[in-house]
Amino acid sequence: MDGSVRKVVTVRSALVLVNTLEEQVEVRLEKPAVRYEAHSLKIDSGSSLAVPLSYVSADIWVRPIGFWSVGFCNKPIHWRHLLRPGESSDGIRSCTPDGGDVGIYRFCVSVKRENYPASMGKHVQPGHRITFLPPVVLVNLLPYDIEYYLKATEITGKVKAGKQAALFAADVSQDLELGVRIESFARCKELLIAAGSTHYVVRMHLYDSADRRMLLHVRIASRRGGALKVSILAPYWLVNKAGLPLVFKQENVHKEAAGQFEEHEFARSVAPLLFSFASSEAPSMCTMRIGRRQHSDGYLPNWCQPFPLEAGVGVRQLHVKSTNYGQPNWVYNIGIDVRAGRGRYRDTNIVTFAPRYQLDNRSRHKLQFAQRCTLYVQSSVSQLSALPNSSLPFHWPRLDMDPLLCVRSCNIAGCLWSGGFRIDRLESLHVNMRDEQRKSHFLRVEIVIQGPTFFVVFTDASSMPPPFRIDNYSEVAIQFWQTKVDDRLRSWVSQQTSVPYAFDEPTLPPYLTCAVSGGTSATYSMNSFGEGELLCYENLFYIAVSETFTAETGRPSTDHTLAMQLVLDVPQGIAVILACKQSGKRSQLWRMTGGGMLVHEGSSEPRDPRKLTDQSKAGLVLDIDAIAPQPDRYVQLILKKHDERRQRTQTWHFTEDGRLCCPQLPSLYVQVRSGCLRRGADVLLGPAPPAPPHTCRLNSRGIPVEQGISRQKLRPGSGALSVKILADGPTRVLQITDRNQKRAASQPTCDWILVDEHKLLEQDSPTADGSAPYQPRQDLQVHVLLKHGVAVSLINQFCEELCFISLGDIMCEYTANVKAETLNCSIRDIQVDNQLLGTQVPVMLHMTAAPRTDVHRSLPALSVIVRRVPSQERVNADIYEYLIVDLRPMSLKLDERLLWKLFQFFGMYQSDAELIRMEESDYDAQRALTAATSIANKRYYFGMMRLDIRQLKLSVFTSGKLAPDLRAIKHLTGVPLIRFEDADIELDPFERGHQFETSQFLLDAVVKHYTEELKSQAANILGSVDFLGNPLGLFNDITEGISGLISEGKVGGLFKNVAHGVSNSTAKFTGSLSDTLGKVSMDDQHQALRENIRSHSGTSGEHLTAGLMGLGVGVFGGLTSVITQPIQGASRDGFEGLFTGLGKGIVGMVTKPAVGLLDMASGAAHAVSRTSRSTSKYSYQRVRPPRSCVGPGSLLQCYSAGQAEDQQFLYSLNNNVYSERLIAYEQIHSQRKTHCIISSEKIYFLRGNRQNKDIVLVVHLSELQRCQHLAVRAHNGETTNYIVLTKKA
């Protein structure tokens, strides 16, 4: 269609010319009848052109134009001899220059008949594609430019790395001797390319200046038209990204590998090193060492342990031995990543040598790094620096010491080294660096792994919440530090203040110790939420003369004595006098017991404030200097020991009007004599005057100033602090509150992104910007119940149903309120059906049948519980308290054909054209690294994350023959598959706590966990493979039988399980042996017939029938193989194919009957296995039959159970030929029970019931010329309808 809705129909001839040459060509069309009537066309390189309709019968002459000055080819191009679809012919044409025979231009011609009907009669219809190709294409798949030449010719040239060149002067009808030269390899042994070569790979020998040999691989491929494609590649590229000079060699070979010279001892090679195992007598192992010039004299590099160059990741230690006594050896950890090349380079293994650790500074600071043990060694080698946005490789200076990395900032004055932390595992953490004032500065460190390298990424932590926070809601300052760290790393948090924190030593246990001055200390685990141990401190007080402190409040004073700040003091002896307040003086401090005694602190021993003091052991208490008080006398106050008999004078009470008295002596008050309010005055207990004289000074409450006595606390607060550990998003908070504090301080701060100390009291104030306060949303509850579940059908672009995913009995409950959002979802039943026609396994995924005694039997197949709490809008993060995913034991049965079709459906593979870039792996690594560590990416916090996949029964069923497109996908993915069944895979759950990472980081952690778990289950998979007879399956069957015998006394169950295990193992072993032996016969048709017979065996009788049929096919194939194979070979490849077919026939005479016997044994064993199957082993069936995807008009229809059954019935009629598609199924006459099936190839007329129909007539569509409806009216007026089919003659 064009740009509008109009349809554009192009009419052209069916004779198409395709130019794949590098030059533009001129095509001359000459009609045979009129010699001088000709027409010329020009076709650009890489283009195609249809021959005009009036010239399709003309002779075709071709020549290149532009750089080449040659005439037309030596003979015209013919196509009329190709009559059948798919037929092709090749040829070569030569164009001679005008000046002589030098510089002949040659090109190959390929003529192919397209898929048009075969030409009949003398007149040949054009329907051909004529392609012009260069005779030889030389492809350089090396990282270096190459110079090539053909021996005994003048053909030479140069091909850049990754490019190709066409050799137009090469004569492929003659033998060619090809030679190449590359950098550092000036000599080679020429390679002979024989005329008529087909597909093969050969080695080419190159030698460097030291006469060391290197082997290149040359892949020669025959192309259309007889052209050749010669690809030159190296078996291995050694890419050095370690930042060190590395030298390589083959194990047990005395010389270094070819292409390495003295400069490789000084510095690393930027370009890849071509490597091959040149010696066939030495092991195919590689070894390496550090360049000798990397270290000064006195160090000798040693060769490392050998390693294979096979796909995977490994690590080797490179030792540099010191020859000087007392100096340590140098050890380098080098990561090795071996992978197959991509696209055109897939036959080359890329071996990357990278540092085990790479430091990536993405912060705004210039950072210094050092191993902890070398912090105080002034050496440029032991301490490295990295500017912002830079990276550098890192090697441990001392591998014999603790591998702990420390960091500090060069932009912070007097910055101290951080604590040491490990960098050899996936994790993220905050690093605490302190300046010279011991103030904390944080860096975010994230460690990810790409290939063999741990990338340690440092970023600024200013936009991220701290891992810990100390919220001090009390009235006193608190000192805190990480347990077991140096005293210099202790910090203070003031009252009503919050301080962010990160551990000074990340490798120490996560414990914080808090202490209050003059009180107790306690240690708390930051991983244990809840209440912790109380912090207590002595809350002593002064007994003060109230009016002497009024100047502090700003009240006007006319007497200097009002600003003297007088308190009760016992400076000497036991007498109590007035003295000026001195901060912290113990003789002026008192404490009140629960019984009301005033204990003098200066005369008491220090005590633990958390413990109650025995009053009998208390120090001196306040008393009077008399045996008993006198109501009308003043008595001096002194200190005495506690005495129960003097309870009346040793018990005190501060009254509401601001005086101090004994509760049992309410008329006597503590005071000084009138007019004696001065330092050194005696403190007395005496009566209050009945009426104060007019000269007596009164305070604001109307009492004499000499009697105004009050308490003044040394420190605020009650003396008992409660400590709680709680979570505020990704931050774990240590919260300190006073037990008697009235203000509710349980809620966390409104914003958990804190980088500086701030006052908590500011959070209670209104918003500074005047914005409206947050309005909590209403509660919301949503319940979804799908009793019958949902289902999804996957249909690919070829109108083929792949899978039917059935999720049954779904229940979801969503609850949202101001505090959190909670989602609880469960799926009772999960089943994924393999809907491919003719598949070995109809059910791909289902729940594993559980015994009746299993307590988890009633649980749903999948349950997901997640709770999300709201976060601040300006924070790019989601906060989840927990995420729990629980999956019941499942059985996964992978059919190879379905697996590759799913790869094709989801686009999980890439073609060669998409994988040409050599550095794509590096790009992917950097992209994944950025996705996992970027600050701008959204992060997710999980207080607890648990993914629990309890058990997986894994089976893989391989296919003997795959379609070409599926084989290409399998080749591109490079995933080898072996056949095994019911391998018990036990996977440990993935559990993480307090994770605050990007989605990519979390996904990588999950993938790494389950990858390691699957690797640990390799023994279970190996014990279940078919070629070993599934020994683990046999053991499990016997174990199940013995368990049933012991627990339930089932003797028959024991025999059935033993019979099933033995027969199942026998069937698998004989089946694998027959498949292997069948490939030896080299007869694809015979293998396809065996596969078709076995694919339709499900019950015991069908397995036995399939075995007998396999025996018959094997015996018959062996008897006829010596006849049919030579005939097929001769028809396909001529005289050469005749001898090839004769050899295959002789081999088939022996192998095919043997394969038939093994098939019979396998079928009989399968029949016994099915019969003796335990009742606990339920056989799962498809939820519904496969869909009939193509209806009338070749359009996809809605699912119809009737059409699905009709499709199955069609395949029962045509012996399971799945290439035939059902179009329609119609009832012609209900009384006569006549039916018609229309397929993509035939029309079937049937009679009878649906279960038992007889074929009346079958008409092939290729034979049908016309189909029409005919209505005949009878004499009685009734009309009879007929369908008239007209077949071709």
Tab-separated table of C-alpha atoms in Angstrom, residues 1018-1285:
chain	number	residue	atom	x	y	z
A	1018	ALA	CA	24.315	-31.030	38.957
A	1019	ALA	CA	24.703	-34.453	40.591
A	1020	ASN	CA	20.924	-34.931	40.732
A	1021	ILE	CA	20.597	-34.018	37.064
A	1022	LEU	CA	23.450	-36.325	36.078
A	1023	GLY	CA	21.847	-39.162	38.021
A	1024	SER	CA	18.611	-38.719	36.072
A	1025	VAL	CA	19.937	-38.713	32.501
A	1026	ASP	CA	18.508	-41.304	30.140
A	1027	PHE	CA	21.796	-42.680	28.827
A	1028	LEU	CA	22.599	-43.861	32.377
A	1029	GLY	CA	19.145	-45.346	32.840
A	1030	ASN	CA	17.975	-42.749	35.381
A	1031	PRO	CA	19.570	-44.399	38.459
A	1032	LEU	CA	18.149	-41.781	40.820
A	1033	GLY	CA	14.652	-42.522	39.544
A	1034	LEU	CA	15.183	-46.221	40.265
A	1035	PHE	CA	16.440	-45.401	43.754
A	1036	ASN	CA	13.449	-43.131	44.441
A	1037	ASP	CA	10.981	-45.802	43.299
A	1038	ILE	CA	12.548	-48.422	45.558
A	1039	THR	CA	12.625	-45.957	48.454
A	1040	GLU	CA	8.952	-45.097	47.949
A	1041	GLY	CA	8.037	-48.798	47.901
A	1042	ILE	CA	9.970	-49.552	51.088
A	1043	SER	CA	8.445	-46.497	52.794
A	1044	GLY	CA	4.941	-47.679	51.868
A	1045	LEU	CA	5.729	-51.174	53.131
A	1046	ILE	CA	6.946	-49.869	56.496
A	1047	SER	CA	4.284	-47.226	57.089
A	1048	GLU	CA	1.198	-48.877	55.551
A	1049	GLY	CA	2.217	-52.507	55.099
A	1050	LYS	CA	1.718	-52.436	51.301
A	1051	VAL	CA	3.656	-55.409	49.937
A	1052	GLY	CA	2.125	-54.979	46.483
A	1053	GLY	CA	3.204	-51.362	46.418
A	1054	LEU	CA	6.813	-52.440	46.972
A	1055	PHE	CA	6.722	-54.827	43.993
A	1056	LYS	CA	4.977	-52.269	41.782
A	1057	ASN	CA	7.529	-49.566	42.590
A	1058	VAL	CA	10.460	-51.914	42.026
A	1059	ALA	CA	8.966	-53.087	38.726
A	1060	HIS	CA	8.327	-49.503	37.645
A	1061	GLY	CA	11.829	-48.363	38.554
A	1062	VAL	CA	13.599	-51.251	36.809
A	1063	SER	CA	11.440	-51.100	33.673
A	1064	ASN	CA	11.683	-47.295	33.491
A	1065	SER	CA	15.482	-47.401	33.758
A	1066	THR	CA	15.649	-50.154	31.139
A	1067	ALA	CA	13.398	-48.210	28.766
A	1068	LYS	CA	15.449	-45.047	29.058
A	1069	PHE	CA	18.792	-46.797	28.635
A	1070	THR	CA	17.694	-48.826	25.609
A	1071	GLY	CA	15.955	-45.781	24.112
A	1072	SER	CA	19.104	-43.654	24.398
A	1073	LEU	CA	21.202	-46.467	22.946
A	1074	SER	CA	18.818	-46.876	20.007
A	1075	ASP	CA	18.868	-43.128	19.292
A	1076	THR	CA	22.659	-43.081	19.302
A	1077	LEU	CA	22.902	-46.152	17.084
A	1078	GLY	CA	20.215	-44.761	14.785
A	1079	LYS	CA	22.344	-41.714	14.002
A	1080	VAL	CA	25.102	-44.035	12.788
A	1081	SER	CA	22.844	-45.235	9.959
A	1082	MET	CA	22.843	-41.659	8.525
A	1083	ASP	CA	19.308	-42.105	7.192
A	1084	ASP	CA	17.168	-39.080	8.051
A	1085	GLN	CA	13.981	-40.609	6.657
A	1086	HIS	CA	14.380	-43.717	8.779
A	1087	GLN	CA	14.970	-41.574	11.878
A	1088	ALA	CA	11.915	-39.418	11.126
A	1089	LEU	CA	9.770	-42.545	10.763
A	1090	ARG	CA	10.982	-43.887	14.126
A	1091	GLU	CA	10.320	-40.511	15.741
A	1092	ASN	CA	6.788	-40.436	14.306
A	1093	ILE	CA	6.023	-43.919	15.638
A	1094	ARG	CA	7.245	-43.129	19.143
A	1095	SER	CA	5.560	-39.726	19.340
A	1096	HIS	CA	2.091	-41.310	19.328
A	1097	SER	CA	2.565	-43.756	22.158
A	1098	GLY	CA	1.009	-42.860	25.476
A	1099	THR	CA	-0.667	-45.911	27.016
A	1100	SER	CA	0.935	-49.249	27.765
A	1101	GLY	CA	-0.611	-50.854	24.675
A	1102	GLU	CA	0.544	-48.013	22.432
A	1103	HIS	CA	4.106	-48.307	23.772
A	1104	LEU	CA	4.108	-52.047	23.077
A	1105	THR	CA	2.670	-51.491	19.596
A	1106	ALA	CA	5.262	-48.803	18.911
A	1107	GLY	CA	8.020	-51.211	19.947
A	1108	LEU	CA	6.776	-53.918	17.594
A	1109	MET	CA	6.410	-51.386	14.775
A	1110	GLY	CA	9.927	-50.153	15.461
A	1111	LEU	CA	11.228	-53.686	15.155
A	1112	GLY	CA	9.419	-54.131	11.853
A	1113	VAL	CA	10.660	-50.822	10.482
A	1114	GLY	CA	14.214	-51.659	11.537
A	1115	VAL	CA	14.233	-55.098	9.924
A	1116	PHE	CA	12.590	-53.834	6.739
A	1117	GLY	CA	14.918	-50.840	6.573
A	1118	GLY	CA	17.943	-53.056	7.003
A	1119	LEU	CA	16.879	-55.385	4.208
A	1120	THR	CA	16.111	-52.562	1.753
A	1121	SER	CA	18.807	-50.114	2.816
A	1122	VAL	CA	21.439	-51.410	0.398
A	1123	ILE	CA	19.036	-50.722	-2.465
A	1124	THR	CA	17.245	-47.514	-1.501
A	1125	GLN	CA	20.257	-45.579	-0.254
A	1126	PRO	CA	22.346	-45.829	-3.473
A	1127	ILE	CA	19.303	-44.839	-5.540
A	1128	GLN	CA	18.633	-41.788	-3.415
A	1129	GLY	CA	22.306	-40.818	-3.446
A	1130	ALA	CA	22.579	-41.115	-7.193
A	1131	SER	CA	19.438	-39.032	-7.767
A	1132	ARG	CA	20.740	-36.324	-5.483
A	1133	ASP	CA	24.531	-36.204	-6.141
A	1134	GLY	CA	25.012	-38.274	-9.279
A	1135	PHE	CA	27.795	-40.804	-9.594
A	1136	GLU	CA	29.493	-39.633	-6.398
A	1137	GLY	CA	26.234	-39.963	-4.482
A	1138	LEU	CA	25.855	-43.541	-5.722
A	1139	PHE	CA	28.954	-44.697	-3.851
A	1140	THR	CA	28.041	-42.613	-0.804
A	1141	GLY	CA	24.602	-44.189	-0.715
A	1142	LEU	CA	26.111	-47.655	-1.113
A	1143	GLY	CA	28.252	-47.097	1.983
A	1144	LYS	CA	25.224	-45.849	3.953
A	1145	GLY	CA	23.239	-48.869	2.799
A	1146	ILE	CA	25.865	-51.334	3.996
A	1147	VAL	CA	26.015	-49.597	7.389
A	1148	GLY	CA	22.214	-49.551	7.568
A	1149	MET	CA	22.014	-53.323	6.936
A	1150	VAL	CA	23.619	-53.816	10.367
A	1151	THR	CA	22.478	-50.833	12.389
A	1152	LYS	CA	18.798	-50.630	11.456
A	1153	PRO	CA	17.802	-54.139	12.639
A	1154	ALA	CA	19.789	-53.557	15.815
A	1155	VAL	CA	17.970	-50.257	16.336
A	1156	GLY	CA	14.676	-52.067	15.758
A	1157	LEU	CA	15.479	-54.622	18.470
A	1158	LEU	CA	16.361	-51.834	20.892
A	1159	ASP	CA	13.129	-50.016	20.009
A	1160	MET	CA	11.142	-53.143	20.756
A	1161	ALA	CA	12.938	-53.594	24.089
A	1162	SER	CA	12.369	-49.937	24.937
A	1163	GLY	CA	8.677	-50.124	24.004
A	1164	ALA	CA	8.133	-53.279	26.060
A	1165	ALA	CA	9.918	-51.726	29.044
A	1166	HIS	CA	7.810	-48.566	28.681
A	1167	ALA	CA	4.658	-50.692	28.635
A	1168	VAL	CA	5.672	-52.428	31.864
A	1169	SER	CA	6.596	-49.077	33.383
A	1170	ARG	CA	3.180	-47.607	32.531
A	1171	THR	CA	1.350	-50.644	33.878
A	1172	SER	CA	3.288	-50.659	37.154
A	1173	ARG	CA	3.028	-46.895	37.681
A	1174	SER	CA	2.206	-46.051	41.287
A	1175	THR	CA	-1.179	-44.518	41.979
A	1176	SER	CA	0.601	-41.591	43.640
A	1177	LYS	CA	2.126	-40.671	40.270
A	1178	TYR	CA	-0.796	-38.910	38.673
A	1179	SER	CA	-0.678	-38.482	34.898
A	1180	TYR	CA	-1.588	-34.903	33.964
A	1181	GLN	CA	-3.544	-34.189	30.781
A	1182	ARG	CA	-4.117	-31.015	28.814
A	1183	VAL	CA	-6.811	-28.662	30.013
A	1184	ARG	CA	-8.158	-28.464	26.461
A	1185	PRO	CA	-7.135	-29.806	23.035
A	1186	PRO	CA	-4.866	-27.675	20.840
A	1187	ARG	CA	-6.576	-24.821	19.044
A	1188	SER	CA	-7.442	-24.910	15.360
A	1189	CYS	CA	-5.720	-21.673	14.483
A	1190	VAL	CA	-6.520	-21.277	10.792
A	1191	GLY	CA	-10.112	-20.911	9.669
A	1192	PRO	CA	-11.778	-19.724	6.462
A	1193	GLY	CA	-9.817	-16.859	4.994
A	1194	SER	CA	-6.689	-18.023	6.896
A	1195	LEU	CA	-7.711	-15.819	9.819
A	1196	LEU	CA	-7.246	-16.580	13.498
A	1197	GLN	CA	-10.536	-17.512	15.124
A	1198	CYS	CA	-11.862	-17.646	18.633
A	1199	TYR	CA	-11.304	-20.948	20.344
A	1200	SER	CA	-13.878	-23.617	19.579
A	1201	ALA	CA	-13.847	-26.952	21.357
A	1202	GLY	CA	-15.657	-28.501	18.407
A	1203	GLN	CA	-13.037	-27.281	15.932
A	1204	ALA	CA	-10.276	-28.553	18.189
A	1205	GLU	CA	-11.889	-32.005	18.205
A	1206	ASP	CA	-12.396	-31.812	14.431
A	1207	GLN	CA	-8.695	-31.014	14.046
A	1208	GLN	CA	-7.750	-34.067	16.112
A	1209	PHE	CA	-10.069	-36.172	14.002
A	1210	LEU	CA	-8.434	-34.864	10.811
A	1211	TYR	CA	-4.992	-35.943	12.047
A	1212	SER	CA	-6.363	-39.381	12.885
A	1213	LEU	CA	-7.405	-39.637	9.228
A	1214	ASN	CA	-4.137	-38.474	7.627
A	1215	ASN	CA	-1.769	-40.429	9.924
A	1216	ASN	CA	-0.722	-37.318	11.846
A	1217	VAL	CA	0.518	-35.208	8.972
A	1218	TYR	CA	0.534	-31.910	10.851
A	1219	SER	CA	1.407	-29.805	7.829
A	1220	GLU	CA	-2.199	-30.229	6.722
A	1221	ARG	CA	-4.408	-27.588	8.347
A	1222	LEU	CA	-8.112	-27.799	9.109
A	1223	ILE	CA	-10.156	-25.139	7.317
A	1224	ALA	CA	-13.744	-26.128	8.029
A	1225	TYR	CA	-15.894	-29.024	9.185
A	1226	GLU	CA	-19.488	-29.059	7.960
A	1227	GLN	CA	-22.459	-31.400	8.180
A	1228	ILE	CA	-23.904	-32.018	4.728
A	1229	HIS	CA	-26.952	-34.138	5.548
A	1230	SER	CA	-28.157	-34.704	9.087
A	1231	GLN	CA	-30.365	-37.722	8.351
A	1232	ARG	CA	-27.747	-39.496	6.300
A	1233	LYS	CA	-25.056	-38.405	8.777
A	1234	THR	CA	-22.846	-37.105	5.994
A	1235	HIS	CA	-19.992	-34.754	6.876
A	1236	CYS	CA	-17.318	-32.837	4.982
A	1237	ILE	CA	-13.856	-31.844	6.165
A	1238	ILE	CA	-12.027	-29.145	4.214
A	1239	SER	CA	-8.301	-28.947	4.890
A	1240	SER	CA	-5.454	-27.057	3.319
A	1241	GLU	CA	-4.702	-30.010	1.041
A	1242	LYS	CA	-7.786	-32.221	0.689
A	1243	ILE	CA	-11.563	-32.486	0.960
A	1244	TYR	CA	-12.892	-35.437	2.928
A	1245	PHE	CA	-16.457	-36.736	2.648
A	1246	LEU	CA	-17.429	-38.895	5.611
A	1247	ARG	CA	-20.443	-40.876	6.736
A	1248	GLY	CA	-21.298	-42.042	10.236
A	1249	ASN	CA	-21.184	-40.832	13.809
A	1250	ARG	CA	-18.454	-38.561	15.122
A	1251	GLN	CA	-16.813	-41.449	16.952
A	1252	ASN	CA	-16.971	-43.851	14.000
A	1253	LYS	CA	-16.878	-42.306	10.533
A	1254	ASP	CA	-16.128	-43.950	7.218
A	1255	ILE	CA	-14.373	-42.088	4.402
A	1256	VAL	CA	-16.618	-41.914	1.364
A	1257	LEU	CA	-14.489	-39.737	-0.900
A	1258	VAL	CA	-11.181	-37.867	-0.737
A	1259	VAL	CA	-10.353	-35.156	-3.259
A	1260	HIS	CA	-6.956	-33.444	-3.378
A	1261	LEU	CA	-7.148	-29.711	-3.894
A	1262	SER	CA	-4.410	-29.959	-6.527
A	1263	GLU	CA	-6.737	-32.181	-8.557
A	1264	LEU	CA	-9.851	-30.059	-8.087
A	1265	GLN	CA	-10.785	-27.809	-10.957
A	1266	ARG	CA	-14.249	-26.583	-9.930
A	1267	CYS	CA	-16.697	-26.857	-7.048
A	1268	GLN	CA	-20.286	-25.678	-7.453
A	1269	HIS	CA	-23.712	-26.014	-5.888
A	1270	LEU	CA	-26.518	-27.653	-7.855
A	1271	ALA	CA	-30.199	-27.600	-6.824
A	1272	VAL	CA	-32.540	-30.146	-8.493
A	1273	ARG	CA	-36.319	-29.833	-8.099
A	1274	ALA	CA	-38.233	-33.121	-8.119
A	1275	HIS	CA	-41.753	-33.778	-9.498
A	1276	ASN	CA	-43.239	-33.530	-6.052
A	1277	GLY	CA	-41.811	-30.039	-5.632
A	1278	GLU	CA	-38.998	-30.972	-3.242
A	1279	THR	CA	-35.565	-29.535	-3.899
A	1280	THR	CA	-32.440	-31.650	-3.578
A	1281	ASN	CA	-29.086	-29.911	-3.166
A	1282	TYR	CA	-25.910	-31.344	-4.622
A	1283	ILE	CA	-22.230	-30.378	-4.494
A	1284	VAL	CA	-20.608	-30.940	-7.859
A	1285	LEU	CA	-16.808	-31.437	-7.810
